[in-house]
mmCIF file of C-alpha atoms in Angstrom:
data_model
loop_
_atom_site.group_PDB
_atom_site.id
_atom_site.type_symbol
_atom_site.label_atom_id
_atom_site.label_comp_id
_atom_site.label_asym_id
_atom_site.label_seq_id
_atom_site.Cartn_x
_atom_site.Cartn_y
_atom_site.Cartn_z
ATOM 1 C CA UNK I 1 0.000 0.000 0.000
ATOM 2 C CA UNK I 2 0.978 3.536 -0.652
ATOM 3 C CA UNK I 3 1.351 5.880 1.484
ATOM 4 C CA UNK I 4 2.178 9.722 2.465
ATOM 5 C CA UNK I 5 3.772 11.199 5.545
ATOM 6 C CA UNK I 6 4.551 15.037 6.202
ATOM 7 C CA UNK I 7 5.825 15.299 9.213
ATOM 8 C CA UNK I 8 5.713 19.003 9.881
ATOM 9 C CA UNK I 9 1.750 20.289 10.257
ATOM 10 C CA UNK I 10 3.174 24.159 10.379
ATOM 11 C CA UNK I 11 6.570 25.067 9.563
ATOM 12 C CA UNK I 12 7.770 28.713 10.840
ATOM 13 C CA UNK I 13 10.407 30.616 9.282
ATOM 14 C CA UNK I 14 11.446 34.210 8.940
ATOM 15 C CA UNK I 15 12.060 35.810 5.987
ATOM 16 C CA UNK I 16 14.980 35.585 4.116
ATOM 17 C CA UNK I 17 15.856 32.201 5.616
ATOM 18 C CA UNK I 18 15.775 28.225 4.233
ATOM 19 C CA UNK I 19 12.737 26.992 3.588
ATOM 20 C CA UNK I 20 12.439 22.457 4.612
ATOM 21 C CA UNK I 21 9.284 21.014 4.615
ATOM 22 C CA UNK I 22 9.755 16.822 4.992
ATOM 23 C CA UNK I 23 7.764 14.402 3.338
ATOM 24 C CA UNK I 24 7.955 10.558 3.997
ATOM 25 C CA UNK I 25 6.484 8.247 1.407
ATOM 26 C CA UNK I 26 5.600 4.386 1.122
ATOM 27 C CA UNK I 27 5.186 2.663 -2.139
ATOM 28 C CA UNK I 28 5.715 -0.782 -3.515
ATOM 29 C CA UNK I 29 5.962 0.510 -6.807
ATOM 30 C CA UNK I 30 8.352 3.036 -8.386
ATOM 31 C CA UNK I 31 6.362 5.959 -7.630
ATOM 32 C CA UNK I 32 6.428 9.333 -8.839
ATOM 33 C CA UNK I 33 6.175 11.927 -6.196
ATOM 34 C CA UNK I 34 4.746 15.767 -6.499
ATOM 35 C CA UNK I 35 4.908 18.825 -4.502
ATOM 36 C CA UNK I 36 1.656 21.279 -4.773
ATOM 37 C CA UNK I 37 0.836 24.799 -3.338
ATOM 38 C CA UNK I 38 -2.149 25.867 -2.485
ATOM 39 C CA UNK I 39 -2.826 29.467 -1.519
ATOM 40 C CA UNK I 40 -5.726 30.551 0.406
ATOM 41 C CA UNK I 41 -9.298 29.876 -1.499
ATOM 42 C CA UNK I 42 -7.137 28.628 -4.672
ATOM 43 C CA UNK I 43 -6.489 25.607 -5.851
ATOM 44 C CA UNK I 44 -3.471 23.565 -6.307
ATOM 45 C CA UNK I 45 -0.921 24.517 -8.332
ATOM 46 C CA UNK I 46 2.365 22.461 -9.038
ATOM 47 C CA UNK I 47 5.718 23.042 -7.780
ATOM 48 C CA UNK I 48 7.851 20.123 -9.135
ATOM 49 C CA UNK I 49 7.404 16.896 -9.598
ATOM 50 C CA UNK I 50 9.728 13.848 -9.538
ATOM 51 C CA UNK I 51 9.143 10.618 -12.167
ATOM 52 C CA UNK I 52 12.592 8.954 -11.723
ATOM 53 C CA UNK I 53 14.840 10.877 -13.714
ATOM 54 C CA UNK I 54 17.322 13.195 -11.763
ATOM 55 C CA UNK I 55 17.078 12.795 -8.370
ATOM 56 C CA UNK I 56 17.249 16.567 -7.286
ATOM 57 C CA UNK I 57 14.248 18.731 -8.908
ATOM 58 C CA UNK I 58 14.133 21.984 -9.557
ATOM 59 C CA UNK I 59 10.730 23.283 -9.227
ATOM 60 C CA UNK I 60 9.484 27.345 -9.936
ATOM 61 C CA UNK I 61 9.613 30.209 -7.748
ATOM 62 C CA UNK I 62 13.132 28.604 -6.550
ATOM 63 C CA UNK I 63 11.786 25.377 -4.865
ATOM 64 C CA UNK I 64 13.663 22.440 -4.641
ATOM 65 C CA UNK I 65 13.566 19.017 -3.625
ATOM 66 C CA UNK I 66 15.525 15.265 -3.722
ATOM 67 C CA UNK I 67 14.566 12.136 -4.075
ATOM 68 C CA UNK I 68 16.302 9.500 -1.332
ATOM 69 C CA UNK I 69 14.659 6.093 -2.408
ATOM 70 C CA UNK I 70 17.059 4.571 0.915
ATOM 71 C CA UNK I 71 15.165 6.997 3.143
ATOM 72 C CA UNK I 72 11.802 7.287 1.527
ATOM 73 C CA UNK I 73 12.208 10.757 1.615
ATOM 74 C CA UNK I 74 11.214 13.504 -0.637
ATOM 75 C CA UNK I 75 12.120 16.681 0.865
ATOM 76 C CA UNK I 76 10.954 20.281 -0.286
ATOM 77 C CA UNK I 77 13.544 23.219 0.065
ATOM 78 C CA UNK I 78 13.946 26.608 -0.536
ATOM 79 C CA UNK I 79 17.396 28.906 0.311
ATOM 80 C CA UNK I 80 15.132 31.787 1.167
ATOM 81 C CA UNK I 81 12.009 32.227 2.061
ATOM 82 C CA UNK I 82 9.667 35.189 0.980
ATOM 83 C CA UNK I 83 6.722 36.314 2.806
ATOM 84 C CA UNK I 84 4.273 35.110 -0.747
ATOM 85 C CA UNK I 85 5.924 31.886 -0.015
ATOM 86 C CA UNK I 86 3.361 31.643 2.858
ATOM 87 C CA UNK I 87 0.593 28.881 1.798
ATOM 88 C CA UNK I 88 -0.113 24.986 2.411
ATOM 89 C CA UNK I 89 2.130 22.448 0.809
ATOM 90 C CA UNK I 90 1.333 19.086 -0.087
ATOM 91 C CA UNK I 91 3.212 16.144 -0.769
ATOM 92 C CA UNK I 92 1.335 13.532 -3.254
ATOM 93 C CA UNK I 93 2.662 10.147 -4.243
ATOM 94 C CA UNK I 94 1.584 8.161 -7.437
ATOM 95 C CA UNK I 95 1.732 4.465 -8.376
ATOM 96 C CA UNK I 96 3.376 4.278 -11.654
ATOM 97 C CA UNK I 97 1.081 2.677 -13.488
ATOM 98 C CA UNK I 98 -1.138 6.361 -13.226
ATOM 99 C CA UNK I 99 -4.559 4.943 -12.172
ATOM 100 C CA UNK I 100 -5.482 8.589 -11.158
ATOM 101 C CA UNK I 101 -5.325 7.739 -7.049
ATOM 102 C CA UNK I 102 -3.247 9.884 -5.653
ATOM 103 C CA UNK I 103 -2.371 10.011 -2.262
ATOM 104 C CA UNK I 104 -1.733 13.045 -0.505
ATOM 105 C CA UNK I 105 -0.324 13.967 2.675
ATOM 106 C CA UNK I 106 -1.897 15.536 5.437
ATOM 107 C CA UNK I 107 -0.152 19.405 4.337
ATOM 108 C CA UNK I 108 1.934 21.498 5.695
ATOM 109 C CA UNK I 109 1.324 25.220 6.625
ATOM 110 C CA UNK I 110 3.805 27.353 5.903
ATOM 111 C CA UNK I 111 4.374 30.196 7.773
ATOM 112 C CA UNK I 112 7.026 33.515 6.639
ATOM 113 C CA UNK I 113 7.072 35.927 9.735
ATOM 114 C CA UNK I 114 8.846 39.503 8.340
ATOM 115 C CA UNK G 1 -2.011 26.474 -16.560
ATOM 116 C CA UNK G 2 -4.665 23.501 -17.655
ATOM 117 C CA UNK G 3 -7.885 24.730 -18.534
ATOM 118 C CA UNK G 4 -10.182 23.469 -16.129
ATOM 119 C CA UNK G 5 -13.241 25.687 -14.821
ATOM 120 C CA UNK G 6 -15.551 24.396 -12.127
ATOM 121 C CA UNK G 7 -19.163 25.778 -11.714
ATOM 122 C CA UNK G 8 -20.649 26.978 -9.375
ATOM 123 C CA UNK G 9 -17.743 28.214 -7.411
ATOM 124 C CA UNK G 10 -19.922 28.547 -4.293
ATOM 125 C CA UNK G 11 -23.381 27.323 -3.894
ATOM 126 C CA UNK G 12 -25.445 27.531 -0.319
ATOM 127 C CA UNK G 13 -27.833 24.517 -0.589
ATOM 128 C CA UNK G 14 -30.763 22.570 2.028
ATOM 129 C CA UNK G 15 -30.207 19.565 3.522
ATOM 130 C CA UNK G 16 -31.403 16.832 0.881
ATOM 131 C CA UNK G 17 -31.610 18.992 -1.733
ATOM 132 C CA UNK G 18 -29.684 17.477 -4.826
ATOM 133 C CA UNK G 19 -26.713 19.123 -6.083
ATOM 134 C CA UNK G 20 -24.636 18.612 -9.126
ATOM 135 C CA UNK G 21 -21.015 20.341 -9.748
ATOM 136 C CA UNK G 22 -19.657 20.801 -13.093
ATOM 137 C CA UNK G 23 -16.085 20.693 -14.056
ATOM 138 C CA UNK G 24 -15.076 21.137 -17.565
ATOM 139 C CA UNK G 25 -11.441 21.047 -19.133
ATOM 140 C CA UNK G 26 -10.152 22.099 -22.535
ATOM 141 C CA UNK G 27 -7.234 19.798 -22.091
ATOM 142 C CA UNK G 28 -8.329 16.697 -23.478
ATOM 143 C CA UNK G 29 -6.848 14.980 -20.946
ATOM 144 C CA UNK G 30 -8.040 11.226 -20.539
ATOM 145 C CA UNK G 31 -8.242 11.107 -16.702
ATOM 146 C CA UNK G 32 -10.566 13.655 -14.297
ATOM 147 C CA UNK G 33 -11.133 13.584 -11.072
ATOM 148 C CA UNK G 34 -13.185 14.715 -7.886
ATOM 149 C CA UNK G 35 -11.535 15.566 -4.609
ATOM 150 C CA UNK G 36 -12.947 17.593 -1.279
ATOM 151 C CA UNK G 37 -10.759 19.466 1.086
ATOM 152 C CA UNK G 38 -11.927 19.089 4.710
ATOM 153 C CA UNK G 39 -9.626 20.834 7.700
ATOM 154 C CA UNK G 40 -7.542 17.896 9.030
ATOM 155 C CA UNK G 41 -7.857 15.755 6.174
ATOM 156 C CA UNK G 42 -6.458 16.849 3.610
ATOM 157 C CA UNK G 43 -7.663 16.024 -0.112
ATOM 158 C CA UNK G 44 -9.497 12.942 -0.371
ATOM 159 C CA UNK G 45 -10.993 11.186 -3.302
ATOM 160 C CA UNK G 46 -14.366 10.958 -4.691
ATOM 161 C CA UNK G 47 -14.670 9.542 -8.114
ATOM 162 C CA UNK G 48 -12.062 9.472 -10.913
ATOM 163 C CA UNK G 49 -12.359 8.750 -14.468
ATOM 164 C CA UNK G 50 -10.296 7.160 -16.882
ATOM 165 C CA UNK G 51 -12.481 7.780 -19.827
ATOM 166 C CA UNK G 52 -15.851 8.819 -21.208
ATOM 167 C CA UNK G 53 -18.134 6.373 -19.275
ATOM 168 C CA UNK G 54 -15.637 5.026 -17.558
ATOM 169 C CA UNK G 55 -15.581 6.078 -13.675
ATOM 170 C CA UNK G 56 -14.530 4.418 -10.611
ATOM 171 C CA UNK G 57 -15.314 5.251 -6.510
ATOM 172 C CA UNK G 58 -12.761 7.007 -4.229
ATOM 173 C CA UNK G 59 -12.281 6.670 -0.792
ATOM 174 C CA UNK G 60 -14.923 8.774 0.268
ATOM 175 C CA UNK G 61 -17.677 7.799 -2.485
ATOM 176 C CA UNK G 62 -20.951 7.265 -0.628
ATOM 177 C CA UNK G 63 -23.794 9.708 -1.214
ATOM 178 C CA UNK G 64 -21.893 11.275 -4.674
ATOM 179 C CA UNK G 65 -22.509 9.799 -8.067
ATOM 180 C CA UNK G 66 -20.573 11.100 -11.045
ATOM 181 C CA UNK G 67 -21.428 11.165 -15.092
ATOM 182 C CA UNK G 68 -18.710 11.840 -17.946
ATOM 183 C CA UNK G 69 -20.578 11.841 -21.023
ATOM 184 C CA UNK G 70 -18.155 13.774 -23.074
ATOM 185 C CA UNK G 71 -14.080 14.064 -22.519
ATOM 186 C CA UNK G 72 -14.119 17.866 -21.148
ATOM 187 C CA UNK G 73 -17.150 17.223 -18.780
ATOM 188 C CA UNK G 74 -17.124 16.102 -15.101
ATOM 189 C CA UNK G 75 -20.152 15.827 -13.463
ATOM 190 C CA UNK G 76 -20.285 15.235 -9.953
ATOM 191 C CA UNK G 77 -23.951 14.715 -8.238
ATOM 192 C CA UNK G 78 -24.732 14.961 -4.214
ATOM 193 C CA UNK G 79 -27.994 12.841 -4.397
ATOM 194 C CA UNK G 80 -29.278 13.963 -1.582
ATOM 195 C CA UNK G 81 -26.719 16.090 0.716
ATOM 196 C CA UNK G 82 -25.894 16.424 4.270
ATOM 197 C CA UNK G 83 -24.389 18.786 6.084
ATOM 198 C CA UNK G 84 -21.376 16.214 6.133
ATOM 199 C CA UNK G 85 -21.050 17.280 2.793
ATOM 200 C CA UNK G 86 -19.865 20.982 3.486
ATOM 201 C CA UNK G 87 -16.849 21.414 1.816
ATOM 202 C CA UNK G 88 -14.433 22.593 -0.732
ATOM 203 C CA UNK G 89 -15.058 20.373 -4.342
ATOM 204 C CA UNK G 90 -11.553 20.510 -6.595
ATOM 205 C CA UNK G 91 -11.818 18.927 -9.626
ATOM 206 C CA UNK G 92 -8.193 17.762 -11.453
ATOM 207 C CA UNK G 93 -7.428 16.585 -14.845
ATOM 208 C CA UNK G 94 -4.383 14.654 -15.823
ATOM 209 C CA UNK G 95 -3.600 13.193 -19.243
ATOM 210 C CA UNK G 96 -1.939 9.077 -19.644
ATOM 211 C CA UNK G 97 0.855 8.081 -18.672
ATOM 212 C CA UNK G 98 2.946 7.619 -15.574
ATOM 213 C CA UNK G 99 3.882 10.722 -13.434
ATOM 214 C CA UNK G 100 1.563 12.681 -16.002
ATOM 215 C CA UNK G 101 1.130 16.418 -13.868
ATOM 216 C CA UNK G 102 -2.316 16.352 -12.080
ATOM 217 C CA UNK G 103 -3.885 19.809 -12.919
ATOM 218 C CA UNK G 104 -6.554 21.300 -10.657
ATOM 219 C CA UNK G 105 -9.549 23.755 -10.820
ATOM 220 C CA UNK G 106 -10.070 26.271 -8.890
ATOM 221 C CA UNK G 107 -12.299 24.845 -6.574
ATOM 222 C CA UNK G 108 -16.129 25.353 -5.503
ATOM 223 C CA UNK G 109 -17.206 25.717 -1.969
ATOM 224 C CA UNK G 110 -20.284 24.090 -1.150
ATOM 225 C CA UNK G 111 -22.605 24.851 2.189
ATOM 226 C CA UNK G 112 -25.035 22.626 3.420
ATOM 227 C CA UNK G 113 -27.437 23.913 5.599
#
């Protein structure tokens, strides 16, 4: 069974410092692994994805994250955080075989204090 | 970003009052799906599908029925709703393949009263 772990519900930082927001996942299958943002009363809107090519992902608005299949990890960073960076983040795992059920994790609040 | 526009974006409705939310996508992407987003849990799954006629149940099916009678159109359908049913609707389109981005609409907030 899959499954998705962030282990952080809100995350704190001030402005202008790194960004980490951990995600655990649990798949029998190769997955491939997301990162979404979702500002308040929007919708979801991608950050970077991972489908097993490169293991470190650049994602927009200076987002990063790396894949680390011997810790099941899938880590979101940032080197500095700005105060529109403030939103929930969500980790989402896919089998590989796409069947459309995605799991997501629980999300993580950001929060970027001036 | 994918095309995808749901309607209404917020609706008040009555307890067991039907309600039907549209979500239509210019994409022609293969799959489309239904989530809700309720405080502490995240976005579950309500019905996918994988093709026109072709839909399957999420994890939190019971009391929604979908339709897809055409490949931009995503019905979902509260048969008779509950106040349990209060929340925010996100529809998502993705096209085949594995790791294919999951795109999502902008969401509609439904209140059941």
């Amino acid at each position: 069974a899959q499954s998705v772990t962030q282990l952080d519900s809100h995350v704190s930082v001030s402005e202008g410092t790194p960004v980490l927001l951990r995600c655990n996942y649990s798949s029998s299958y190769s997955p491939s692994l997301f990162w979404y943002v979702q500002h308040p009363n929007k919708g979801l809107q991608l950050l970077l994805k991972y489908t097993s090519a490169a293991t470190l992902v650049k994602g927009i608005n200076g987002f990063e994250a790396e894949f680390k299949k011997s810790e099941t990890s899938f880590h979101l960073t940032k080197p500095s955080a700005h105060m529109s960076d403030a939103a929930e983040y969500f980790c989402v795992v896919t089998p590989s075989s796409n069947t459309g059920k995605l799991i997501f994790g629980q999300g993580t609040t950001l929060q970027v204090k001036p | 970003d994918a095309g995808i526009t749901q309607s209404p974006r917020h609706k008040v409705t009555e307890t067991g009052t039907p309600v039907t939310l549209r979500c239509h996508q210019t994409e022609n992407h293969r799959y489309m799906y239904w989530y809700r987003q309720d405080p502490g849990h995240g976005l579950r799954l309500i019905h996918y599908s994988y093709g026109v006629k072709d839909t399957d149940k999420g994890e939190v099916s019971d009391g929604y029925s979908v339709s897809r009678s055409k490949t931009e159109d995503f019905l979902l359908t509260l048969e008779s709703a509950t106040s349990s049913q209060t929340s925010v609707y996100f529809c998502a389109t993705s096209g085949q393949g594995a790791g294919n981005t999951i795109y999502f609409g902008e969401g509609s907030w439904l209140t059941v009263v």
